[in-house]
Coordinates of C-alpha atoms in Angstrom, one line a residue:
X1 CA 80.3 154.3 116.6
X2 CA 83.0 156.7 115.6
X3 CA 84.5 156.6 112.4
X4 CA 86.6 158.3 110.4
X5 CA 86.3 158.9 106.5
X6 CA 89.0 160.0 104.0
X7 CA 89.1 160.8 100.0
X8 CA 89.5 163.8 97.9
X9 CA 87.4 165.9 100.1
X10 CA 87.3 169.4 101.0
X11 CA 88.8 170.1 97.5
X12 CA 85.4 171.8 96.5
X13 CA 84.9 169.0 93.6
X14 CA 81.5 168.4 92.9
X15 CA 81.7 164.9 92.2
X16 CA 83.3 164.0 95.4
X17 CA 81.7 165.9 97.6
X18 CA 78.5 164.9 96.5
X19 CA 79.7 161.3 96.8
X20 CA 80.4 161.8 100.3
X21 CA 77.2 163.4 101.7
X22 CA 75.4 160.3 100.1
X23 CA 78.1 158.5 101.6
X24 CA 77.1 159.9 105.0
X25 CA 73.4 159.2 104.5
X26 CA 74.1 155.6 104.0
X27 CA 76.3 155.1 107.1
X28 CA 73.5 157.2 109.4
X29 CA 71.1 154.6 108.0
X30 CA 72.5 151.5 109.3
X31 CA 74.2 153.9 112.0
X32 CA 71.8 156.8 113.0
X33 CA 74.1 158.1 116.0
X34 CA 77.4 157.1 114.0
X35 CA 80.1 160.4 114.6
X36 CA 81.5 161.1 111.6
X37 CA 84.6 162.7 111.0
X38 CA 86.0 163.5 107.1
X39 CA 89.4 163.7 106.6
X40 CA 91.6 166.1 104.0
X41 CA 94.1 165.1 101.6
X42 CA 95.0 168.6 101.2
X43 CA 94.0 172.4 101.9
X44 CA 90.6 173.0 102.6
X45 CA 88.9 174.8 99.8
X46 CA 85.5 174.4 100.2
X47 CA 83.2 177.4 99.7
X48 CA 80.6 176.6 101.8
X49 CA 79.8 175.4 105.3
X50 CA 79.3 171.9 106.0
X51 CA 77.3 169.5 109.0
X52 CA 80.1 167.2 109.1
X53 CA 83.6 167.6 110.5
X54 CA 86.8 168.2 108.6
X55 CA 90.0 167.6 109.3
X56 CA 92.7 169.1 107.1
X57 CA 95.0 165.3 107.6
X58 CA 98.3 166.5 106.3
X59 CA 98.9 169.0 109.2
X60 CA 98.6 166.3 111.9
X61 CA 102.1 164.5 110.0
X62 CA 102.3 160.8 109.8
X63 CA 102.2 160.0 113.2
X64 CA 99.7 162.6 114.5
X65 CA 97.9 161.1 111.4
X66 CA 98.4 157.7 112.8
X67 CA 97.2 158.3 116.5
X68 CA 94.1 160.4 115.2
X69 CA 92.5 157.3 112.9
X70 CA 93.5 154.8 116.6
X71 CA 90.7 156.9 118.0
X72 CA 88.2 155.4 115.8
X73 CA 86.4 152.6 115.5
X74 CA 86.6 152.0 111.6
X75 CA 88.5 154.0 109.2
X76 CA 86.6 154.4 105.6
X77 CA 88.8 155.2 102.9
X78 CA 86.9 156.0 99.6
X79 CA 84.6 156.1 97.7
X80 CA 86.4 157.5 94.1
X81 CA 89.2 157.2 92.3
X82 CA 92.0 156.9 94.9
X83 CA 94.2 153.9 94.3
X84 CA 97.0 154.6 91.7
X85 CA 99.0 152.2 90.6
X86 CA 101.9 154.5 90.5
X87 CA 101.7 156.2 93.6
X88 CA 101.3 154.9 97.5
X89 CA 99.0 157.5 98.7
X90 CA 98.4 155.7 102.1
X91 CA 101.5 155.1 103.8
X92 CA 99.5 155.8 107.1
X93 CA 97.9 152.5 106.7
X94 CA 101.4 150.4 106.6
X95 CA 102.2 150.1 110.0
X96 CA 101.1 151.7 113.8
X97 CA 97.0 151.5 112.8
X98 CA 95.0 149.5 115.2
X99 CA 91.5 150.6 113.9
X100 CA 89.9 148.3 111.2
X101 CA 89.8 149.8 107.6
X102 CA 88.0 149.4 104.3
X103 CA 88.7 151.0 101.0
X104 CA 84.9 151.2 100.2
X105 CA 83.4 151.7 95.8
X106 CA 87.3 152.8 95.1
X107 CA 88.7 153.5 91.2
X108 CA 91.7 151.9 90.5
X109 CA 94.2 154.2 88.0
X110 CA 96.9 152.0 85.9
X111 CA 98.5 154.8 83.6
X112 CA 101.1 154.5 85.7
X113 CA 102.4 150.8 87.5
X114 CA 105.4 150.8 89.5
X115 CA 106.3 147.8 91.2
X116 CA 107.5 149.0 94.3
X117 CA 103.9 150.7 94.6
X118 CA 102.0 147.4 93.8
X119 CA 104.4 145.2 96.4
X120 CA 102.8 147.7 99.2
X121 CA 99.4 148.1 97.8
X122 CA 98.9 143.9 98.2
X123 CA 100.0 144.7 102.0
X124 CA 97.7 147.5 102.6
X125 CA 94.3 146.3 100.4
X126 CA 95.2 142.9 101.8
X127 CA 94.8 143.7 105.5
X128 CA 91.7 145.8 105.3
X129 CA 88.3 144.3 106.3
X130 CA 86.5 144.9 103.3
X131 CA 87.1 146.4 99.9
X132 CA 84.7 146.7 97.0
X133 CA 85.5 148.5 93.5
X134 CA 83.4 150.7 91.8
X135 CA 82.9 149.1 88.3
X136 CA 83.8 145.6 86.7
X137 CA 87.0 147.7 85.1
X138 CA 88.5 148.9 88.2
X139 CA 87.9 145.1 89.8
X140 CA 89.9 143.4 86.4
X141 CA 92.6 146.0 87.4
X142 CA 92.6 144.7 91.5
X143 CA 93.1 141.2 90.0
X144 CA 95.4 141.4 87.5
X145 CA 97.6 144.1 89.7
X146 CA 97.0 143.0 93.6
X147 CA 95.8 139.6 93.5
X148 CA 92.5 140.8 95.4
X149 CA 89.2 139.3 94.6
X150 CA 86.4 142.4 95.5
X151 CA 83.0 143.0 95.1
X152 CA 82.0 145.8 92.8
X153 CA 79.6 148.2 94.0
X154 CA 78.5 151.7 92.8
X155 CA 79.3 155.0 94.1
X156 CA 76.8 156.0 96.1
X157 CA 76.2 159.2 94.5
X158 CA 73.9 157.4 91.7
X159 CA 71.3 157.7 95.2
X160 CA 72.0 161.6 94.3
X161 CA 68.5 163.6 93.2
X162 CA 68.3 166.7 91.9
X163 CA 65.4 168.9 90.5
X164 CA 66.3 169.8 86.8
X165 CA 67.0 173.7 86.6
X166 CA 65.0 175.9 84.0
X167 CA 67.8 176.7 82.0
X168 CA 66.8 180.0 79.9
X169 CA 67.3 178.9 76.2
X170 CA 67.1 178.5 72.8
X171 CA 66.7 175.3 71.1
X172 CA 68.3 172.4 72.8
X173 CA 70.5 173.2 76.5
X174 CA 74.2 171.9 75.7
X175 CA 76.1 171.9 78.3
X176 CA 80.3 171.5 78.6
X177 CA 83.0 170.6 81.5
X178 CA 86.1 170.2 81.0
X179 CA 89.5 169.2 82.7
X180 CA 92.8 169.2 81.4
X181 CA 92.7 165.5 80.7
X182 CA 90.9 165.9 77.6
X183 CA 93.2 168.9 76.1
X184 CA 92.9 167.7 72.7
X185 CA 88.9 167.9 72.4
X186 CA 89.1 171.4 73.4
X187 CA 89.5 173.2 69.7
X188 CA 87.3 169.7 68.4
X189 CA 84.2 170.3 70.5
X190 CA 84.1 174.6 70.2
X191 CA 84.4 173.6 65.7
X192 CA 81.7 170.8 66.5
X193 CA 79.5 173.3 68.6
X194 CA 80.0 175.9 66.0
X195 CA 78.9 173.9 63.0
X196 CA 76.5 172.0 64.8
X197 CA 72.7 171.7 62.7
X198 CA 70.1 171.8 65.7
X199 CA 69.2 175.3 67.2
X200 CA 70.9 174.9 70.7
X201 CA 72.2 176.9 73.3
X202 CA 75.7 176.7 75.1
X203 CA 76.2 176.3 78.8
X204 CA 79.4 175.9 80.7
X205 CA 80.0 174.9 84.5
X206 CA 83.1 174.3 86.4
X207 CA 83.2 170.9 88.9
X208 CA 86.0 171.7 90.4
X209 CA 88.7 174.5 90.7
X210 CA 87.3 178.1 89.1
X211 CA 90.2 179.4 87.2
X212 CA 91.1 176.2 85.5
X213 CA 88.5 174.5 84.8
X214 CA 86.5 178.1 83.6
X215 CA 89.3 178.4 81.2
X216 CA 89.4 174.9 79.8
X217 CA 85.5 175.4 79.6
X218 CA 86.0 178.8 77.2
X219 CA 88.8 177.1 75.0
X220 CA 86.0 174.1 74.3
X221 CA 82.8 176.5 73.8
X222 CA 81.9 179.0 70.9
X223 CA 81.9 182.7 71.9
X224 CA 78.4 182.8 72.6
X225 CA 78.8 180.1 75.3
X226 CA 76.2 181.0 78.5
X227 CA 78.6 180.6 81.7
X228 CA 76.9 179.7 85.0
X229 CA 77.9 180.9 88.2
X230 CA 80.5 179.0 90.6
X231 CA 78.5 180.9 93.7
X232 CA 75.6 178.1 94.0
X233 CA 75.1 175.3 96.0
X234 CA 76.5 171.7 95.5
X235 CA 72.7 170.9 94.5
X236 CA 72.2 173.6 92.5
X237 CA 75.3 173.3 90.0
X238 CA 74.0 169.5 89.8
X239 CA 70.4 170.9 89.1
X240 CA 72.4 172.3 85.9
X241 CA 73.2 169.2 84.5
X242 CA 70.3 167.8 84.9
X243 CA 68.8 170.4 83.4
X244 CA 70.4 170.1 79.9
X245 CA 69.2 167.9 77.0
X246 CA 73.2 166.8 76.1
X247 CA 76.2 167.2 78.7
X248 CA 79.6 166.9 76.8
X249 CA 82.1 166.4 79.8
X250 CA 85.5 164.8 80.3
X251 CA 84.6 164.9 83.8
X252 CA 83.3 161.5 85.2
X253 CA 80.8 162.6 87.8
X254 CA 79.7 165.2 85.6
X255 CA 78.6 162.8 82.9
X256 CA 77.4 160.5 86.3
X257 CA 75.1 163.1 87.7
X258 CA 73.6 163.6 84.1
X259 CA 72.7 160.5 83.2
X260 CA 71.4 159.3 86.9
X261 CA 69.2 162.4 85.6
X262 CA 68.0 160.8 82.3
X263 CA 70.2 163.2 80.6
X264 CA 72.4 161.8 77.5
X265 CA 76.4 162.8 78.6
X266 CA 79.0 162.3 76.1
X267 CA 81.5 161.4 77.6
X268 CA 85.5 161.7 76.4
X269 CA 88.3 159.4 76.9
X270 CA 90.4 161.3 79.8
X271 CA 91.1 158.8 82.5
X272 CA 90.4 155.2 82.5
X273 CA 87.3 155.6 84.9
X274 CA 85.5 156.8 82.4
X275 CA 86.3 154.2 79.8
X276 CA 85.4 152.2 82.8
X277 CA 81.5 153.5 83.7
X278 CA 80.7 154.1 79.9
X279 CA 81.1 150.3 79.6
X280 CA 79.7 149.5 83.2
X281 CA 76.4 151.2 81.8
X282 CA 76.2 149.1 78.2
X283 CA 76.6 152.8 76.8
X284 CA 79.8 152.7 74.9
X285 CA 78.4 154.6 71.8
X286 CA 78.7 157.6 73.6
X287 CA 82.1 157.5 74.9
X288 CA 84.4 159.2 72.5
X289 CA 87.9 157.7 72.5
X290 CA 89.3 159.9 69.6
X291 CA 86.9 162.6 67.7
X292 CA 83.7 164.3 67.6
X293 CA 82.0 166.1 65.6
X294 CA 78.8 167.8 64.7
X295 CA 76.9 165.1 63.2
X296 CA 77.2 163.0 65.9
X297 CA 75.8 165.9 68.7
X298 CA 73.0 166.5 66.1
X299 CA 71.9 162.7 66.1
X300 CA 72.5 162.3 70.2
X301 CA 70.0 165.8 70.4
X302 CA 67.3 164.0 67.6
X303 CA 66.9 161.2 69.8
X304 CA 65.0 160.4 73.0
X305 CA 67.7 158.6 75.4
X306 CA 65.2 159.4 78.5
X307 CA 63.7 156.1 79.4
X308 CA 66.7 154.1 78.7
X309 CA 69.3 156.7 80.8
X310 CA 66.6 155.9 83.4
X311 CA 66.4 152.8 83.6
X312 CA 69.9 152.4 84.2
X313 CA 69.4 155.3 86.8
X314 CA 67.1 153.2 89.2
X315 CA 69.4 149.8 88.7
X316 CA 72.4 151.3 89.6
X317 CA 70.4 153.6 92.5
X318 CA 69.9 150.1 93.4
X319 CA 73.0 148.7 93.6
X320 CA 74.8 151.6 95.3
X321 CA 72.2 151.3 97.8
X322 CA 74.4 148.7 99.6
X323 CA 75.4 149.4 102.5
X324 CA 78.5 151.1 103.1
X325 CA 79.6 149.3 106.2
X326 CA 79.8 145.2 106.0
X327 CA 77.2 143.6 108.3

């Protein structure tokens, strides 16, 4: 079976591509000799070699786009956050494809809702084969917007697994990662992290592109912040995360990849997805919708969150175990 894949990939975003390569493990185990092909949104900007190929989609133009997915035999599009209800990202899919598609464990974005948008979005959701939603939020939001019923079903990153780096520190491993959603916890959380009781050391990492987020990461940390290296391996910048005792992120698969790792992630209002997960995962006491501060990191680092982060670990591991193709 030959089939085609396309999301934010090739972007060098941690979160996505490690989404995708367990994405790819569940297809080869319903589909061992599947080809696999992953399609690009954008410029490739991956810093690393990959077993799977890439195509860079906007150089083919719409109709060499068009003729390229008719080659297939199913067209995957997902898993994350790509349906925005302001903005038809998939005007390949309105008319000239032949090949069955899904929209497979997609986000759904409503800080922005034009009506134009939503008219073709019922067309395009409504024709594919299958599509499931990542959490109960982003299937409310399919409802209430397209009129599509969908199953939810977790990313399969939670499959993701990681051994915890050995973080050199002092005290308790705090780690930060930033994007410019959150802007206005930047000054909050370096004051928090300054004043903060418990003997801790700092750690930043960047999920996505170096220069910005490295610089929203320095604005949010004190001066003594520990940065670790962008040259690593997908699993070895995850290892970091899971090798921290708190993980203060505005990043979604950031504060994901933690607490699949039993590590406590608080996690701040940015985009509605991670409104979304916080309450997927009955942990709404440590998403932060307005401020933080330094008694609230002291009593998150007193307390032992490990059994409980992995419970929910193996449930949703369990869930997102589903397989990716409908049988």
């Amino acid at each position: 079976m030959k089939i085609a894949i396309i999301g934010y990939y090739g972007h060098n975003n941690l979160g996505d591509e490690l989404n995708l390569l367990e994405m790819i493990k569940l297809i080869k185990n319903q589909y061992p000799a599947a080809d696999i092909t992953v399609f690009s949104g954008g410029l490739g900007t991956l810093y690393y070699d990959v077993d799977y190929r890439l195509v860079l989609a906007d150089r083919l133009g719409l109709s060499g786009y068009r003729d390229a997915l008719n080659r297939f035999d199913l067209v995957i599009i997902g898993g994350g956050g790509l349906v925005f209800l302001g903005a038809n990202y998939f005007d390949f899919l309105q008319e000239g494809i032949k090949v069955p598609y899904i929209f497979s464990r997609v986000g759904i974005d409503d800080r922005v809702v034009s009506q134009p948008v939503l008219t073709q979005l019922k067309d395009i959701l409504g024709r594919a084969y299958d599509v499931t939603v990542r959490t109960t939020g982003d299937k409310d939001l399919a409802q209430k917007y397209l009129g599509i019923g969908c199953r939810v079903v977790p990313e399969a990153i939670w499959n993701f697994r990681t051994q915890p780096f050995p973080l050199a520190a002092r005290g308790k491993k705090v780690l930060v990662s930033m994007n410019a959603y959150a802007a206005k916890y930047f000054t909050m959380i370096k004051e928090t992290l300054n004043r903060t009781k418990t003997a801790k050391t700092v750690f930043t990492v960047s999920m996505q592109d170096t220069s910005k987020d490295f610089y929203y990461n320095i604005l949010s940390t004190p001066d003594n912040r520990t940065i670790l290296p962008e040259s690593v391996s997908l699993d070895k910048k995850a290892s970091f995360l899971a090798g921290a005792d708190l993980v203060i992120t505005s990043r979604l698969h950031a504060g994901l990849v933690a607490i699949s790792h039993g590590v406590p992630a608080i996690m701040l209002k940015s985009t509605p997805k991670v409104r979304f997960l916080m309450k997927e995962l009955d942990m709404e006491e440590l998403y932060i919708g307005e401020s933080i501060n330094e008694s609230l990191v002291d009593d998150i680092l007193s307390k032992d969150f490990r059994g409980r982060l992995l419970e929910i670990s193996e449930r949703m591991k369990e869930l997102s175990g589903t397989p990716i193709i409908p049988e």
